[in-house]
Amino acid sequence: GQNIDQPTEMTATEGAIVQINCTYQTSGFNGLFWYQQHAGEAPTFLSYNVLDGLEEKGRFSSFLSRSKGYSYLLLKELQMKDSASYLCAVTDSNYQLIWGAGTKLIIKP
Amino acid sequence: DAGVIQSPRHEVTEMGQEVTLRCKPISGHNSLFWYRQTMMRGLELLIYFNNNVPIDDSGMPEDRFSAKMPNASFSTLKIQPSEPRDSAVYFCASTLDGGHNNQPQHFGDGTRLSIL
């Protein structure tokens, strides 16, 4: 079966750095997305990786290792507004998007 | 640019009633997705359309659910008859080419549905 694993919840301190991991087992791989979802709102696109390595976009970076079936989202200089759920999603060989359950990130002052 | 537009934003109705959710995708997007999100099951794909044609409806829970896309700018998701377990947030999303070009999906604000 197809599976994406993320921690259910993480807590971090304002101003710190946090890394949210995602591991996947899918039938084929055509890319990995990270989305942010604030409570009561829609998911919004954060990043996309298809090649191994690190993609940096401001305070957020996303890393991919296809051989390990592993990705992480790195958030630097955490702000209170970063409190949200972060969803990992993988495009399989049929270009179907497989979604993880999401990681709820709690930022404390 | 207008994003994906969903209506209504909230719907509260009694069990047994018909519910119709509406979605207008981003202009130019040819793939449309309907999702359901609950705390217990997370984000679930119900059905997706490519060029107005249903491609995969394996996620539709049962015959009470149906979806249509009569043209490129409008889709509906209908539940008849509705049941309390259908209570959830329903999202519509759109993108180009079903994601084959690895464009992200863009989500509407969702419809929060409560069946009493």
Short mmCIF file of C-alpha atoms in Angstrom, two decimals:
data_model
loop_
_atom_site.label_atom_id
_atom_site.label_comp_id
_atom_site.label_asym_id
_atom_site.label_seq_id
_atom_site.Cartn_x
_atom_site.Cartn_y
_atom_site.Cartn_z
CA GLY A 1 0.00 0.00 0.00
CA GLN A 2 0.95 3.64 -0.17
CA ASN A 3 1.94 5.33 3.04
CA ILE A 4 3.22 8.68 4.25
CA ASP A 5 4.39 9.12 7.84
CA GLN A 6 4.75 12.40 9.72
CA PRO A 7 4.82 13.14 13.45
CA THR A 8 1.39 14.02 14.73
CA GLU A 9 2.45 17.04 16.75
CA MET A 10 5.56 19.07 17.52
CA THR A 11 6.26 21.98 19.84
CA ALA A 12 8.92 24.65 19.34
CA THR A 13 9.88 28.03 20.74
CA GLU A 14 9.51 31.37 19.01
CA GLY A 15 12.77 32.34 17.31
CA ALA A 16 14.07 28.77 17.20
CA ILE A 17 14.43 26.26 14.36
CA VAL A 18 12.26 23.19 13.84
CA GLN A 19 12.52 20.27 11.42
CA ILE A 20 9.41 18.32 10.41
CA ASN A 21 10.16 14.92 8.92
CA CYS A 22 8.21 12.96 6.33
CA THR A 23 8.88 9.41 5.15
CA TYR A 24 7.00 7.80 2.30
CA GLN A 25 6.43 4.46 0.61
CA THR A 26 4.60 4.95 -2.66
CA SER A 27 4.22 3.19 -6.01
CA GLY A 28 6.63 5.38 -7.92
CA PHE A 29 7.63 8.97 -7.25
CA ASN A 30 7.06 12.12 -9.25
CA GLY A 31 7.59 14.80 -6.67
CA LEU A 32 6.89 15.83 -3.09
CA PHE A 33 4.92 18.82 -1.85
CA TRP A 34 4.70 20.58 1.50
CA TYR A 35 1.56 22.51 2.39
CA GLN A 36 0.73 24.72 5.36
CA GLN A 37 -2.75 24.73 6.87
CA HIS A 38 -3.80 27.15 9.59
CA ALA A 39 -6.69 26.07 11.79
CA GLY A 40 -10.00 26.62 10.03
CA GLU A 41 -8.35 27.51 6.73
CA ALA A 42 -7.43 25.80 3.48
CA PRO A 43 -4.04 24.18 2.78
CA THR A 44 -1.64 26.50 0.98
CA PHE A 45 1.39 25.47 -1.08
CA LEU A 46 4.81 25.91 0.52
CA SER A 47 7.38 23.95 -1.49
CA TYR A 48 8.04 21.29 -4.08
CA ASN A 49 10.96 18.87 -4.45
CA VAL A 50 11.58 16.35 -7.21
CA LEU A 51 15.38 16.13 -7.18
CA ASP A 52 17.56 15.24 -4.21
CA GLY A 53 18.77 18.14 -2.17
CA LEU A 54 17.68 21.27 -0.40
CA GLU A 55 15.29 23.91 -1.73
CA GLU A 56 15.39 27.17 0.19
CA LYS A 57 12.62 29.74 0.20
CA GLY A 58 13.11 32.46 2.79
CA ARG A 59 12.71 31.11 6.32
CA PHE A 60 11.48 27.76 4.99
CA SER A 61 13.58 25.04 3.37
CA SER A 62 12.64 21.57 2.14
CA PHE A 63 14.97 18.62 1.68
CA LEU A 64 14.51 15.42 -0.30
CA SER A 65 16.31 12.08 -0.44
CA ARG A 66 14.61 9.83 -2.97
CA SER A 67 16.80 6.82 -2.17
CA LYS A 68 15.71 6.99 1.48
CA GLY A 69 12.09 7.94 0.80
CA TYR A 70 12.59 10.89 3.11
CA SER A 71 11.94 14.61 3.22
CA TYR A 72 11.99 17.31 5.83
CA LEU A 73 10.67 20.84 6.12
CA LEU A 74 12.94 23.21 8.03
CA LEU A 75 11.49 26.35 9.55
CA LYS A 76 13.91 28.98 10.84
CA GLU A 77 13.38 32.03 13.07
CA LEU A 78 10.01 30.71 14.13
CA GLN A 79 7.18 33.17 14.52
CA MET A 80 3.88 32.71 16.33
CA LYS A 81 2.10 32.82 12.97
CA ASP A 82 3.93 29.61 11.98
CA SER A 83 1.63 27.70 14.33
CA ALA A 84 -0.24 25.50 11.86
CA SER A 85 -0.42 21.99 10.46
CA TYR A 86 2.14 21.01 7.84
CA LEU A 87 1.15 18.38 5.30
CA CYS A 88 3.51 16.29 3.22
CA ALA A 89 2.14 14.95 -0.09
CA VAL A 90 3.78 12.71 -2.70
CA THR A 91 2.89 12.33 -6.39
CA ASP A 92 3.03 8.65 -7.32
CA SER A 93 3.69 6.98 -10.68
CA ASN A 94 0.10 7.68 -11.78
CA TYR A 95 0.48 11.35 -10.79
CA GLN A 96 -1.97 10.79 -7.96
CA LEU A 97 -1.23 12.95 -4.92
CA ILE A 98 -0.93 10.91 -1.73
CA TRP A 99 -1.39 12.98 1.43
CA GLY A 100 0.12 12.56 4.86
CA ALA A 101 -2.00 13.15 7.96
CA GLY A 102 -0.12 16.36 8.76
CA THR A 103 2.02 17.58 11.64
CA LYS A 104 0.51 20.09 14.03
CA LEU A 105 3.20 22.59 14.99
CA ILE A 106 2.72 24.55 18.21
CA ILE A 107 4.90 27.62 18.73
CA LYS A 108 5.40 28.83 22.30
CA PRO A 109 6.63 32.29 23.25
CA ASP B 1 -6.35 36.73 -9.53
CA ALA B 2 -9.43 35.01 -8.18
CA GLY B 3 -8.67 31.76 -6.44
CA VAL B 4 -10.84 28.68 -6.19
CA ILE B 5 -14.30 29.77 -5.06
CA GLN B 6 -16.52 27.49 -3.01
CA SER B 7 -20.05 27.96 -1.75
CA PRO B 8 -21.58 27.86 0.71
CA ARG B 9 -18.89 28.47 3.36
CA HIS B 10 -21.03 26.86 6.03
CA GLU B 11 -24.00 24.54 5.81
CA VAL B 12 -26.06 23.15 8.65
CA THR B 13 -28.89 20.82 7.77
CA GLU B 14 -30.86 17.92 9.12
CA MET B 15 -30.18 14.30 8.41
CA GLY B 16 -31.89 13.07 5.28
CA GLN B 17 -31.74 16.38 3.45
CA GLU B 18 -29.97 16.87 0.14
CA VAL B 19 -26.79 18.93 0.25
CA THR B 20 -25.15 20.55 -2.77
CA LEU B 21 -21.68 22.02 -2.61
CA ARG B 22 -20.37 24.23 -5.38
CA CYS B 23 -16.94 25.03 -6.75
CA LYS B 24 -15.49 27.37 -9.34
CA PRO B 25 -11.88 26.48 -10.22
CA ILE B 26 -9.17 28.95 -11.14
CA SER B 27 -9.62 30.07 -14.73
CA GLY B 28 -7.36 28.05 -17.02
CA HIS B 29 -6.99 25.12 -14.65
CA ASN B 30 -8.21 21.90 -16.24
CA SER B 31 -8.05 19.56 -13.23
CA LEU B 32 -10.44 19.76 -10.30
CA PHE B 33 -10.41 17.80 -7.05
CA TRP B 34 -12.95 17.31 -4.27
CA TYR B 35 -11.59 16.48 -0.80
CA ARG B 36 -13.10 15.79 2.58
CA GLN B 37 -11.21 16.60 5.78
CA THR B 38 -11.95 15.38 9.31
CA MET B 39 -9.87 15.16 12.44
CA MET B 40 -10.06 11.38 12.39
CA ARG B 41 -9.25 10.68 8.75
CA GLY B 42 -7.36 13.77 7.62
CA LEU B 43 -7.57 14.90 4.00
CA GLU B 44 -9.26 12.35 1.73
CA LEU B 45 -9.59 12.61 -2.05
CA LEU B 46 -13.18 11.94 -3.09
CA ILE B 47 -13.03 12.45 -6.86
CA TYR B 48 -11.08 14.31 -9.46
CA PHE B 49 -11.88 15.59 -12.94
CA ASN B 50 -9.58 16.28 -15.85
CA ASN B 51 -10.99 18.39 -18.68
CA ASN B 52 -14.46 18.03 -17.09
CA VAL B 53 -14.29 14.21 -17.19
CA PRO B 54 -14.27 12.19 -13.94
CA ILE B 55 -10.97 10.29 -13.82
CA ASP B 56 -10.95 8.69 -10.39
CA ASP B 57 -14.00 8.43 -8.14
CA SER B 58 -12.68 5.56 -6.02
CA GLY B 59 -12.71 7.82 -2.97
CA MET B 60 -16.43 8.55 -3.14
CA PRO B 61 -17.79 6.95 0.05
CA GLU B 62 -20.98 5.47 -1.35
CA ASP B 63 -23.86 6.00 -3.74
CA ARG B 64 -25.20 8.85 -1.65
CA PHE B 65 -22.35 10.97 -3.02
CA SER B 66 -22.25 12.24 -6.59
CA ALA B 67 -20.21 14.87 -8.40
CA LYS B 68 -20.57 16.64 -11.71
CA MET B 69 -18.56 19.05 -13.79
CA PRO B 70 -20.81 20.35 -16.56
CA ASN B 71 -18.23 22.86 -17.80
CA ALA B 72 -14.69 24.04 -17.15
CA SER B 73 -15.74 26.67 -14.63
CA PHE B 74 -18.18 24.84 -12.38
CA SER B 75 -18.49 21.65 -10.37
CA THR B 76 -20.92 20.32 -7.77
CA LEU B 77 -20.70 17.68 -5.07
CA LYS B 78 -24.06 16.36 -3.93
CA ILE B 79 -24.97 14.25 -0.92
CA GLN B 80 -28.42 12.69 -0.90
CA PRO B 81 -29.58 11.69 1.63
CA SER B 82 -27.15 13.27 4.08
CA GLU B 83 -26.13 11.56 7.34
CA PRO B 84 -24.43 12.89 10.51
CA ARG B 85 -21.21 11.02 9.62
CA ASP B 86 -20.93 13.22 6.51
CA SER B 87 -20.13 16.19 8.74
CA ALA B 88 -16.71 17.47 7.68
CA VAL B 89 -14.96 20.25 5.80
CA TYR B 90 -15.18 19.75 2.05
CA PHE B 91 -12.45 21.33 -0.06
CA CYS B 92 -12.29 21.87 -3.78
CA ALA B 93 -8.87 22.31 -5.42
CA SER B 94 -7.69 22.94 -8.96
CA THR B 95 -4.46 22.70 -10.92
CA LEU B 96 -3.10 22.33 -14.43
CA ASP B 97 -2.94 18.93 -16.15
CA GLY B 98 -3.73 16.82 -13.10
CA GLY B 99 -0.34 17.55 -11.63
CA HIS B 100 1.60 16.01 -14.53
CA ASN B 101 3.54 19.23 -14.83
CA ASN B 102 4.01 19.21 -11.05
CA GLN B 103 2.04 22.37 -10.49
CA PRO B 104 0.64 22.60 -6.96
CA GLN B 105 -3.05 22.25 -6.23
CA HIS B 106 -4.79 25.45 -5.19
CA PHE B 107 -7.53 25.05 -2.59
CA GLY B 108 -10.75 26.91 -2.01
CA ASP B 109 -11.72 28.06 1.48
CA GLY B 110 -13.85 24.96 1.97
CA THR B 111 -17.43 24.26 3.01
CA ARG B 112 -17.92 23.39 6.68
CA LEU B 113 -20.83 20.92 6.65
CA SER B 114 -22.75 19.90 9.74
CA ILE B 115 -25.48 17.27 9.51
CA LEU B 116 -27.70 17.18 12.59
#
